[in-house]
Short mmCIF file of C-alpha atoms and ligand atoms in Angstrom, two decimals:
data_model
loop_
_atom_site.label_atom_id
_atom_site.label_comp_id
_atom_site.label_asym_id
_atom_site.label_seq_id
_atom_site.Cartn_x
_atom_site.Cartn_y
_atom_site.Cartn_z
CA MET A 27 -85.03 90.16 -36.68
CA PRO A 28 -84.24 89.49 -33.06
CA TYR A 29 -81.36 87.17 -32.18
CA PRO A 30 -81.37 86.60 -28.46
CA LEU A 31 -77.62 86.13 -28.14
CA ASN A 32 -76.16 88.91 -30.23
CA ILE A 33 -76.32 91.64 -27.64
CA TYR A 34 -74.18 89.58 -25.30
CA GLY A 35 -71.37 89.13 -27.84
CA PHE A 36 -69.89 85.76 -28.57
CA PRO A 37 -69.88 83.63 -25.42
CA GLN A 38 -70.08 80.26 -27.12
CA ALA A 39 -68.43 79.37 -30.38
CA ILE A 40 -68.08 76.41 -32.67
CA LEU A 41 -65.42 76.13 -35.31
CA HIS A 42 -65.89 74.22 -38.55
CA LEU A 43 -62.83 73.20 -40.52
CA ASP A 44 -63.04 72.00 -44.11
CA ALA A 45 -59.97 71.07 -46.14
CA ASN A 46 -60.05 72.49 -49.64
CA ALA A 47 -60.23 70.01 -52.54
CA PHE A 48 -58.68 67.63 -50.04
CA PHE A 49 -57.52 64.62 -52.08
CA ALA A 50 -56.18 66.78 -54.91
CA SER A 51 -54.47 69.15 -52.43
CA VAL A 52 -52.77 66.23 -50.70
CA GLU A 53 -51.42 65.03 -54.05
CA GLN A 54 -50.14 68.54 -54.76
CA ALA A 55 -48.55 68.75 -51.31
CA VAL A 56 -46.75 65.44 -51.75
CA ASN A 57 -45.65 66.19 -55.30
CA PRO A 58 -44.82 69.88 -55.77
CA GLU A 59 -44.67 69.42 -59.55
CA LEU A 60 -48.47 69.22 -59.47
CA LYS A 61 -48.87 72.63 -57.81
CA GLY A 62 -50.70 75.20 -59.88
CA LYS A 63 -51.94 72.54 -62.29
CA PRO A 64 -55.35 70.99 -62.86
CA VAL A 65 -55.27 67.70 -60.96
CA VAL A 66 -58.01 65.12 -60.82
CA VAL A 67 -58.23 62.04 -58.59
CA GLY A 68 -60.27 58.92 -59.34
CA LYS A 69 -58.53 57.29 -62.31
CA GLU A 70 -59.07 53.77 -60.94
CA ARG A 71 -62.85 54.26 -60.79
CA GLY A 72 -63.18 56.10 -64.07
CA ILE A 73 -64.95 58.94 -62.28
CA VAL A 74 -63.64 62.21 -60.86
CA THR A 75 -63.69 62.04 -57.03
CA ALA A 76 -61.68 65.22 -56.38
CA VAL A 77 -60.57 68.23 -58.42
CA SER A 78 -57.85 70.75 -57.62
CA TYR A 79 -58.86 74.42 -57.62
CA GLU A 80 -57.03 74.87 -60.92
CA GLY A 81 -59.20 72.10 -62.37
CA LYS A 82 -62.38 73.59 -60.90
CA ALA A 83 -61.50 76.89 -62.56
CA LEU A 84 -61.48 75.10 -65.93
CA GLY A 85 -64.94 73.70 -65.24
CA ILE A 86 -64.06 70.16 -64.16
CA LYS A 87 -66.55 68.83 -61.65
CA ARG A 88 -66.76 65.86 -59.33
CA GLY A 89 -68.70 62.99 -60.86
CA MET A 90 -67.51 63.65 -64.43
CA THR A 91 -66.07 60.62 -66.19
CA ILE A 92 -62.32 60.44 -66.60
CA VAL A 93 -62.80 59.93 -70.35
CA GLU A 94 -64.73 63.19 -70.56
CA VAL A 95 -61.98 65.03 -68.66
CA GLN A 96 -59.29 63.59 -70.93
CA LYS A 97 -61.22 64.68 -74.00
CA LYS A 98 -62.22 68.18 -72.89
CA PHE A 99 -59.24 69.08 -70.69
CA PRO A 100 -56.27 67.17 -72.13
CA LYS A 101 -53.71 68.94 -69.93
CA THR A 102 -55.28 67.66 -66.72
CA ILE A 103 -53.16 65.38 -64.57
CA ILE A 104 -55.20 62.29 -63.70
CA LEU A 105 -54.23 60.24 -60.67
CA GLU A 106 -55.33 57.09 -58.89
CA SER A 107 -56.70 57.65 -55.38
CA ASP A 108 -54.40 56.83 -52.50
CA TYR A 109 -56.87 56.62 -49.59
CA GLU A 110 -54.25 55.55 -47.12
CA ARG A 111 -52.28 58.70 -47.84
CA TYR A 112 -55.39 60.89 -47.50
CA SER A 113 -56.28 59.15 -44.24
CA LEU A 114 -52.87 59.84 -42.79
CA PHE A 115 -53.01 63.49 -43.83
CA SER A 116 -56.45 63.62 -42.24
CA LEU A 117 -55.15 62.10 -39.02
CA LYS A 118 -52.29 64.58 -38.92
CA MET A 119 -54.60 67.50 -39.72
CA PHE A 120 -56.99 66.62 -36.87
CA ASP A 121 -54.01 66.11 -34.60
CA ILE A 122 -52.91 69.71 -35.25
CA LEU A 123 -56.46 70.92 -34.63
CA LYS A 124 -56.70 68.97 -31.36
CA LYS A 125 -53.45 70.44 -30.07
CA ILE A 126 -55.13 73.87 -30.16
CA CYS A 127 -58.76 72.90 -29.47
CA PRO A 128 -59.07 69.73 -27.42
CA VAL A 129 -62.78 69.11 -28.10
CA VAL A 130 -62.92 67.98 -31.73
CA GLU A 131 -65.53 66.03 -33.65
CA GLU A 132 -64.14 64.39 -36.77
CA TYR A 133 -67.07 64.73 -39.09
CA SER A 134 -65.52 63.23 -42.22
CA ILE A 135 -62.07 62.62 -43.64
CA ASP A 136 -61.62 66.33 -44.37
CA GLU A 137 -64.11 68.07 -42.07
CA ALA A 138 -64.24 68.62 -38.33
CA PHE A 139 -66.04 70.67 -35.70
CA ALA A 140 -64.35 72.03 -32.58
CA ASP A 141 -65.89 73.59 -29.48
CA LEU A 142 -64.14 76.86 -28.72
CA GLN A 143 -65.98 77.68 -25.52
CA GLY A 144 -63.59 78.88 -22.85
CA LEU A 145 -60.56 78.70 -25.13
CA ARG A 146 -60.00 82.44 -25.62
CA GLY A 147 -59.03 82.98 -22.03
CA TYR A 148 -57.03 79.79 -21.86
CA LEU A 149 -55.01 80.47 -25.03
CA HIS A 150 -54.97 84.28 -24.68
CA LEU A 151 -56.15 84.47 -28.29
CA SER A 152 -59.26 85.85 -29.96
CA TYR A 153 -61.48 83.51 -31.96
CA GLU A 154 -60.01 84.97 -35.13
CA GLU A 155 -56.46 84.34 -33.90
CA ILE A 156 -57.34 80.76 -32.95
CA GLY A 157 -58.68 80.20 -36.48
CA SER A 158 -55.58 81.77 -38.07
CA LYS A 159 -53.24 79.71 -35.95
CA ILE A 160 -54.94 76.45 -36.97
CA LYS A 161 -54.77 77.45 -40.63
CA GLU A 162 -51.11 78.41 -40.39
CA ASP A 163 -50.07 75.28 -38.50
CA ILE A 164 -51.83 73.03 -41.02
CA LYS A 165 -50.35 74.91 -43.95
CA SER A 166 -46.79 74.91 -42.65
CA THR A 167 -46.87 71.28 -41.52
CA LEU A 168 -48.91 69.61 -44.25
CA GLY A 169 -48.70 72.03 -47.16
CA ILE A 170 -52.47 72.14 -47.66
CA THR A 171 -55.03 74.89 -47.09
CA VAL A 172 -58.26 74.67 -45.13
CA SER A 173 -61.28 76.94 -44.80
CA ILE A 174 -62.47 77.75 -41.32
CA GLY A 175 -65.77 79.11 -40.12
CA ILE A 176 -66.49 80.23 -36.56
CA SER A 177 -69.93 81.04 -35.25
CA LEU A 178 -72.45 80.38 -32.49
CA THR A 179 -73.70 77.00 -33.72
CA LYS A 180 -72.71 74.12 -35.97
CA VAL A 181 -75.14 75.13 -38.72
CA LEU A 182 -73.81 78.71 -38.71
CA ALA A 183 -70.16 77.56 -38.51
CA LYS A 184 -70.71 75.45 -41.63
CA ILE A 185 -72.18 78.45 -43.43
CA ALA A 186 -69.15 80.46 -42.31
CA SER A 187 -66.54 77.97 -43.56
CA ASN A 188 -68.37 77.72 -46.87
CA HIS A 189 -68.49 81.48 -47.26
CA ARG A 190 -64.94 81.91 -48.50
CA LYS A 191 -63.01 79.11 -50.18
CA PRO A 192 -60.25 78.15 -50.57
CA ASP A 193 -58.12 79.19 -47.62
CA GLY A 194 -60.88 81.26 -45.99
CA LEU A 195 -61.48 82.34 -42.42
CA THR A 196 -64.95 83.69 -41.65
CA LEU A 197 -66.46 84.66 -38.31
CA ILE A 198 -70.18 85.15 -37.94
CA SER A 199 -71.17 86.84 -34.71
CA GLY A 200 -74.74 87.04 -33.54
CA ARG A 201 -75.23 90.56 -34.82
CA GLU A 202 -73.98 89.64 -38.30
CA ILE A 203 -76.00 86.49 -38.88
CA HIS A 204 -78.55 88.10 -41.19
CA HIS A 205 -75.82 89.38 -43.57
CA TYR A 206 -74.72 85.84 -44.23
CA LEU A 207 -78.19 84.36 -44.52
CA LYS A 208 -79.88 86.81 -46.81
CA ASP A 209 -78.30 85.67 -50.10
CA LEU A 210 -77.90 82.02 -49.15
CA PRO A 211 -80.41 79.70 -50.87
CA VAL A 212 -82.24 77.70 -48.22
CA SER A 213 -81.20 74.48 -50.03
CA GLU A 214 -77.57 75.20 -49.07
CA VAL A 215 -78.24 75.16 -45.36
CA TRP A 216 -76.77 72.06 -43.69
CA GLY A 217 -79.57 69.57 -43.10
CA ILE A 218 -82.02 71.05 -45.61
CA GLY A 219 -82.06 68.50 -48.40
CA PRO A 220 -83.79 68.86 -51.79
CA GLN A 221 -87.14 67.64 -50.39
CA ARG A 222 -87.22 70.10 -47.50
CA ALA A 223 -86.00 72.86 -49.80
CA ALA A 224 -88.94 72.15 -52.10
CA LEU A 225 -91.35 72.35 -49.15
CA CYS A 226 -89.74 75.64 -48.08
CA GLU A 227 -90.24 77.12 -51.53
CA LYS A 228 -93.86 76.08 -51.56
CA LEU A 229 -94.27 78.09 -48.36
CA GLY A 230 -92.47 81.11 -49.81
CA ILE A 231 -89.14 80.49 -48.07
CA TYR A 232 -86.27 80.91 -50.50
CA SER A 233 -83.27 82.14 -48.53
CA ALA A 234 -81.77 80.96 -45.27
CA LEU A 235 -82.85 84.32 -43.84
CA ASP A 236 -86.47 83.65 -44.84
CA LEU A 237 -86.28 80.44 -42.83
CA ALA A 238 -84.59 82.01 -39.80
CA SER A 239 -87.08 84.91 -39.80
CA ALA A 240 -90.17 82.71 -39.78
CA SER A 241 -92.07 82.52 -36.50
CA GLU A 242 -91.68 79.57 -34.17
CA GLU A 243 -95.35 78.81 -34.54
CA PHE A 244 -95.09 78.77 -38.36
CA ILE A 245 -92.04 76.47 -38.33
CA LYS A 246 -93.64 74.04 -35.89
CA ARG A 247 -96.85 73.93 -37.88
CA HIS A 248 -95.28 73.23 -41.29
CA PHE A 249 -92.06 71.33 -40.65
CA PRO A 250 -90.80 68.23 -38.85
CA LYS A 251 -88.62 68.56 -35.74
CA PRO A 252 -85.22 68.53 -37.51
CA VAL A 253 -86.14 71.71 -39.40
CA TYR A 254 -87.20 73.35 -36.13
CA GLU A 255 -83.75 72.47 -34.75
CA ILE A 256 -82.06 73.96 -37.81
CA TRP A 257 -84.22 77.06 -37.37
CA LEU A 258 -82.94 77.40 -33.79
CA GLU A 259 -79.34 76.90 -34.90
CA LEU A 260 -79.74 79.53 -37.63
CA ARG A 261 -80.87 81.92 -34.90
CA GLY A 262 -77.72 81.26 -32.89
CA ILE A 263 -79.15 78.80 -30.40
CA GLN A 264 -77.06 75.65 -30.01
CA VAL A 265 -78.96 72.42 -30.51
CA TYR A 266 -76.21 70.23 -31.91
CA PRO A 267 -73.24 69.78 -29.58
CA VAL A 268 -69.68 69.00 -30.65
CA VAL A 269 -69.23 65.31 -29.91
CA PRO A 270 -65.57 64.32 -29.60
CA PHE A 271 -65.28 61.32 -31.85
CA THR A 272 -62.58 59.62 -33.87
CA LYS A 273 -63.21 57.56 -36.93
CA ASP A 274 -61.00 54.56 -36.32
CA LYS A 275 -61.42 53.09 -39.76
CA TYR A 276 -58.83 55.45 -41.15
CA LYS A 277 -56.26 54.51 -38.64
CA SER A 278 -54.17 51.84 -40.27
CA ILE A 279 -51.18 51.47 -42.54
CA SER A 280 -50.80 48.39 -44.70
CA LYS A 281 -47.88 47.12 -46.75
CA ALA A 282 -47.88 43.97 -48.83
CA LEU A 283 -45.78 42.64 -51.70
CA SER A 284 -46.54 39.79 -54.11
CA PHE A 285 -43.93 37.42 -55.53
CA HIS A 286 -43.57 34.11 -57.34
CA PRO A 287 -45.18 31.41 -55.17
CA THR A 288 -42.64 29.91 -52.81
CA GLN A 289 -42.48 27.84 -49.62
CA ASP A 290 -39.05 29.16 -48.62
CA ILE A 291 -39.67 30.25 -45.02
CA GLU A 292 -36.54 32.43 -44.92
CA PHE A 293 -37.80 34.35 -47.92
CA LEU A 294 -41.31 34.68 -46.47
CA LEU A 295 -39.91 35.99 -43.21
CA ALA A 296 -37.79 38.46 -45.16
CA GLN A 297 -40.94 39.68 -46.91
CA LEU A 298 -42.72 40.01 -43.60
CA SER A 299 -39.83 41.90 -42.06
CA PHE A 300 -39.42 44.19 -45.07
CA ASN A 301 -43.13 45.03 -45.15
CA LEU A 302 -42.98 45.76 -41.44
CA GLU A 303 -40.03 48.09 -42.00
CA ARG A 304 -41.88 49.94 -44.77
CA ALA A 305 -45.05 50.26 -42.70
CA CYS A 306 -43.14 51.45 -39.63
CA PHE A 307 -41.17 53.93 -41.72
CA LYS A 308 -44.42 55.38 -42.96
CA ALA A 309 -45.83 55.53 -39.44
CA ARG A 310 -42.74 57.38 -38.21
CA GLN A 311 -43.02 59.87 -41.06
CA TYR A 312 -46.47 60.77 -39.82
CA GLY A 313 -45.45 60.74 -36.15
CA LEU A 314 -47.65 57.69 -35.42
CA LEU A 315 -47.33 54.62 -33.25
CA ALA A 316 -49.29 51.36 -33.63
CA LYS A 317 -51.05 49.55 -30.81
CA GLY A 318 -51.68 46.46 -32.94
CA VAL A 319 -50.30 44.58 -35.92
CA ILE A 320 -52.05 42.21 -38.33
CA ILE A 321 -49.98 39.86 -40.47
CA PHE A 322 -51.39 37.97 -43.40
CA ILE A 323 -50.16 35.49 -45.97
CA LYS A 324 -51.85 34.50 -49.21
CA ASP A 325 -51.24 31.07 -50.72
CA GLU A 326 -51.11 29.95 -54.33
CA GLU A 327 -54.87 29.38 -54.31
CA PHE A 328 -55.40 32.96 -53.06
CA GLN A 329 -56.54 31.73 -49.63
CA THR A 330 -55.53 34.18 -46.92
CA GLN A 331 -54.49 33.42 -43.36
CA SER A 332 -54.15 36.24 -40.90
CA LEU A 333 -53.29 36.86 -37.30
CA GLU A 334 -53.77 39.91 -35.11
CA ILE A 335 -51.22 40.86 -32.48
CA LYS A 336 -51.80 43.42 -29.72
CA LEU A 337 -48.65 45.25 -28.69
CA SER A 338 -47.91 45.76 -25.02
CA HIS A 339 -47.15 49.42 -25.77
CA PRO A 340 -47.53 51.56 -28.92
CA SER A 341 -44.55 51.28 -31.25
CA ALA A 342 -43.27 52.09 -34.73
CA TYR A 343 -39.99 50.25 -34.32
CA PRO A 344 -39.41 46.97 -36.18
CA LYS A 345 -36.76 45.96 -33.65
CA GLU A 346 -39.51 45.65 -31.02
CA ILE A 347 -42.24 44.26 -33.23
CA LEU A 348 -40.34 41.79 -35.42
CA PRO A 349 -39.84 39.04 -32.80
CA LEU A 350 -43.63 38.95 -32.27
CA LEU A 351 -44.29 38.73 -36.00
CA LYS A 352 -41.89 35.80 -36.31
CA GLU A 353 -43.85 33.96 -33.64
CA GLY A 354 -47.07 34.83 -35.42
CA MET A 355 -45.69 33.59 -38.72
CA ASP A 356 -44.93 30.22 -37.12
CA LEU A 357 -48.61 29.94 -36.28
CA ILE A 358 -50.01 30.71 -39.73
CA TYR A 359 -47.33 29.17 -41.96
CA ARG A 360 -48.25 25.73 -43.28
CA GLU A 361 -45.56 23.36 -44.47
CA GLY A 362 -45.73 22.17 -48.07
CA ILE A 363 -47.84 25.08 -49.28
CA LYS A 364 -46.57 27.78 -51.59
CA PHE A 365 -47.32 31.40 -50.75
CA ARG A 366 -47.55 34.36 -53.10
CA GLN A 367 -48.01 37.33 -50.80
CA VAL A 368 -47.11 38.46 -47.29
CA GLY A 369 -48.43 41.62 -45.73
CA VAL A 370 -48.41 43.70 -42.56
CA ILE A 371 -51.08 46.10 -41.29
CA LEU A 372 -50.32 48.49 -38.45
CA THR A 373 -53.60 49.13 -36.62
CA ASP A 374 -54.96 51.38 -33.84
CA LEU A 375 -52.55 54.15 -34.71
CA ILE A 376 -52.10 56.99 -32.27
CA SER A 377 -49.94 60.06 -32.58
CA GLU A 378 -46.67 60.33 -30.71
CA SER A 379 -48.06 63.34 -28.88
CA GLU A 380 -51.03 61.29 -27.65
CA ARG A 381 -48.58 58.68 -26.43
CA ALA A 382 -46.58 61.40 -24.66
CA THR A 383 -49.70 62.66 -22.89
CA GLN A 384 -50.58 59.15 -21.84
CA LEU A 385 -47.14 58.64 -20.35
CA HIS A 386 -47.47 61.94 -18.60
CA LEU A 387 -50.90 61.06 -17.21
CA PHE A 388 -49.62 57.86 -15.70
CA ARG A 389 -46.43 59.52 -14.48
CA VAL A 390 -44.24 57.06 -16.29
CA ASN A 391 -41.04 58.35 -17.83
CA PRO A 392 -40.23 57.05 -21.26
CA SER A 393 -37.65 54.35 -20.67
CA SER A 394 -34.17 54.87 -22.02
CA THR A 395 -34.72 52.06 -24.54
CA ASP A 396 -37.68 54.03 -25.91
CA LYS A 397 -35.50 57.07 -26.48
CA ASP A 398 -32.65 54.98 -27.85
CA LEU A 399 -34.97 53.31 -30.35
CA LYS A 400 -36.33 56.65 -31.40
CA SER A 401 -32.93 58.14 -32.12
CA LEU A 402 -31.71 54.92 -33.74
CA TYR A 403 -34.60 54.93 -36.20
CA ARG A 404 -34.32 58.64 -36.79
CA ALA A 405 -30.77 58.01 -38.00
CA VAL A 406 -31.87 55.01 -40.10
CA ASP A 407 -34.64 57.05 -41.71
CA LYS A 408 -32.27 59.89 -42.58
CA ILE A 409 -29.89 57.50 -44.33
CA ASN A 410 -32.65 55.66 -46.19
CA ILE A 411 -34.22 58.90 -47.35
CA LYS A 412 -30.89 60.10 -48.64
CA TYR A 413 -29.55 56.92 -50.22
CA GLY A 414 -32.66 54.83 -50.97
CA ARG A 415 -35.01 52.89 -48.77
CA THR A 416 -33.07 49.63 -48.83
CA THR A 417 -29.74 51.12 -47.76
CA LEU A 418 -30.22 50.15 -44.13
CA VAL A 419 -32.55 47.26 -43.36
CA HIS A 420 -32.83 44.62 -40.69
CA GLY A 421 -30.78 41.49 -41.40
CA VAL A 422 -33.93 39.40 -41.72
CA SER A 423 -35.15 41.60 -44.60
CA LEU A 424 -31.95 41.25 -46.66
CA PRO A 425 -33.20 38.55 -49.09
CA VAL A 426 -35.89 40.98 -50.29
CA THR A 427 -33.47 43.77 -51.05
CA LYS A 428 -31.42 41.38 -53.18
CA GLU A 429 -34.56 40.34 -55.04
CA LYS A 430 -35.03 43.56 -57.00
CA PRO A 431 -33.51 47.02 -56.93
CA LEU A 432 -35.86 49.68 -55.61
CA LYS A 433 -36.15 53.27 -56.64
CA LYS A 434 -34.19 55.84 -54.67
CA GLY A 435 -35.56 58.48 -52.33
CA SER A 436 -39.19 57.77 -53.04
CA SER A 437 -40.40 59.17 -49.74
CA LEU A 438 -38.53 62.44 -49.76
CA ARG A 439 -41.46 64.61 -50.68
CA ILE A 440 -43.83 64.16 -47.76
CA PRO A 441 -43.94 67.78 -46.60
CA PHE A 442 -44.05 67.29 -42.87
CA LEU A 443 -41.16 64.83 -42.97
CA SER A 444 -38.75 67.59 -43.89
CA VAL A 445 -40.09 69.53 -40.90
CA ARG A 446 -39.37 66.63 -38.60
CA LEU A 447 -35.85 66.18 -39.89
CA SER A 448 -34.81 69.80 -39.78
MG1 LIG B 6 -63.59 69.67 -48.23
#
C-alpha cells in the first residue's frame, strides 16, 4: 500500500503521551507502601474509577463495583479519589513535557499531544531520544510511568502509545505503518466508535489496515467526512493539528476546615490564615504560584459567602497574601452570625518556571524581596516537614494550632518534594 510520506523519512512528528493507570499510579507514587500491590480508586462512588497494573493483572476492571472487588479480590487496597492531587500531578507532568516540547495540547488529565516538528535539530536529539527523555524526567520527578507514541499524525501517535503499556515508547515511521495496523481492530482506532465500526464490518473492513488500504473513492462514497479524515491520518497525512491548550479547571488548590459554629473573629481569621498556609505549602511543593485567591465562609445555616481576590503578581507566600485576605474577610464577615467553616482556594495556578519566563520576557529581575520570601519559606517548609506542619506558623494562625494537635510529617512522601529539597 502506498504511503506518500514514507520515502521521505519522518519530517513531521506528533507525540502522544498517556500516563499509565494514572490515579492509581499517583497514589502509589505518594505512598510507596502501595507499590507492587493491587490498588483501586473510587471508594467514595462505590465504583472502580482506576486500577493499578497489579490489580489489572488480577482481572479488576474499571466500572466494577467496589463491593464486587472486596468480595472477589479481598487483598485489594481501596482508596477514595483525590482529584486535587491527580490534577496537580497532571499539571506537573505537562509542565515537564512542555519544558522539552513547547507545543503541547492537554487532551485530558492524563493524556497530551505534542508537536515535535523542528525539535530534533533544536534539541540535538532523535525522536526516540526525545521520547525517552520525557519518560525519564517524569519518572524521576513524579515517580509515575507514562507510555509514549510518536508518529506522523495524531491518530497514528495514539496507536503508537497504546501499542506497549505500561512504560512503553513506540515510534511508527511511514514505512512501518502497515505493521501496526494489520492486527488492530478497526474499532480501536481513535474516532471510530461502535457505530462506525459496525458500518466498517458491514463493508468488509475489520482491521485498521483494511480501512487505510481502502480507496479514496470507496471511503468518500460510504463514510461521513470524519472517517475520511481518519483515513488520511492513518495514511500519515496530518489533518488534526496539535492545538496548544490548557484546561484551567484543574488549576486550583483548596483548603477548608470546619469547626463548632463561632462568631469569634480572631478565631475565624486564624482559620483563614491557617488554610492559606496549608494551601500555599501545597502550591510550593508542586512549584506553583497563584494569580488569584478565593476566600469563603459558611455560616450556621450553611449559607456561603465568598470573595475573589486578584493578586498583583503570582505568589505562594502567605506573608504577601494574608493582608489582602484580612481585608477581604472584613467585607464578608457579618456581625452577630456564627460561622462553621472558613476556606481558601488558590486559583489560576502557574508553574514557577512559567513565572520565570514571564519575568525574563519583560526583562524584569526578580526583586530581592521575592528571593528573600522564597528562601524564607523554603526554610519554613523544611522545618515543618521534619517536625510537623504546625511547628512554624504565622502568628495569626496560632489559635488553630492550639485547637487540636495535628499529625506529624504528613506531607513527606510527595516524591518531587524530596527532589526540590535535596
Ligand atoms: Mg491513561
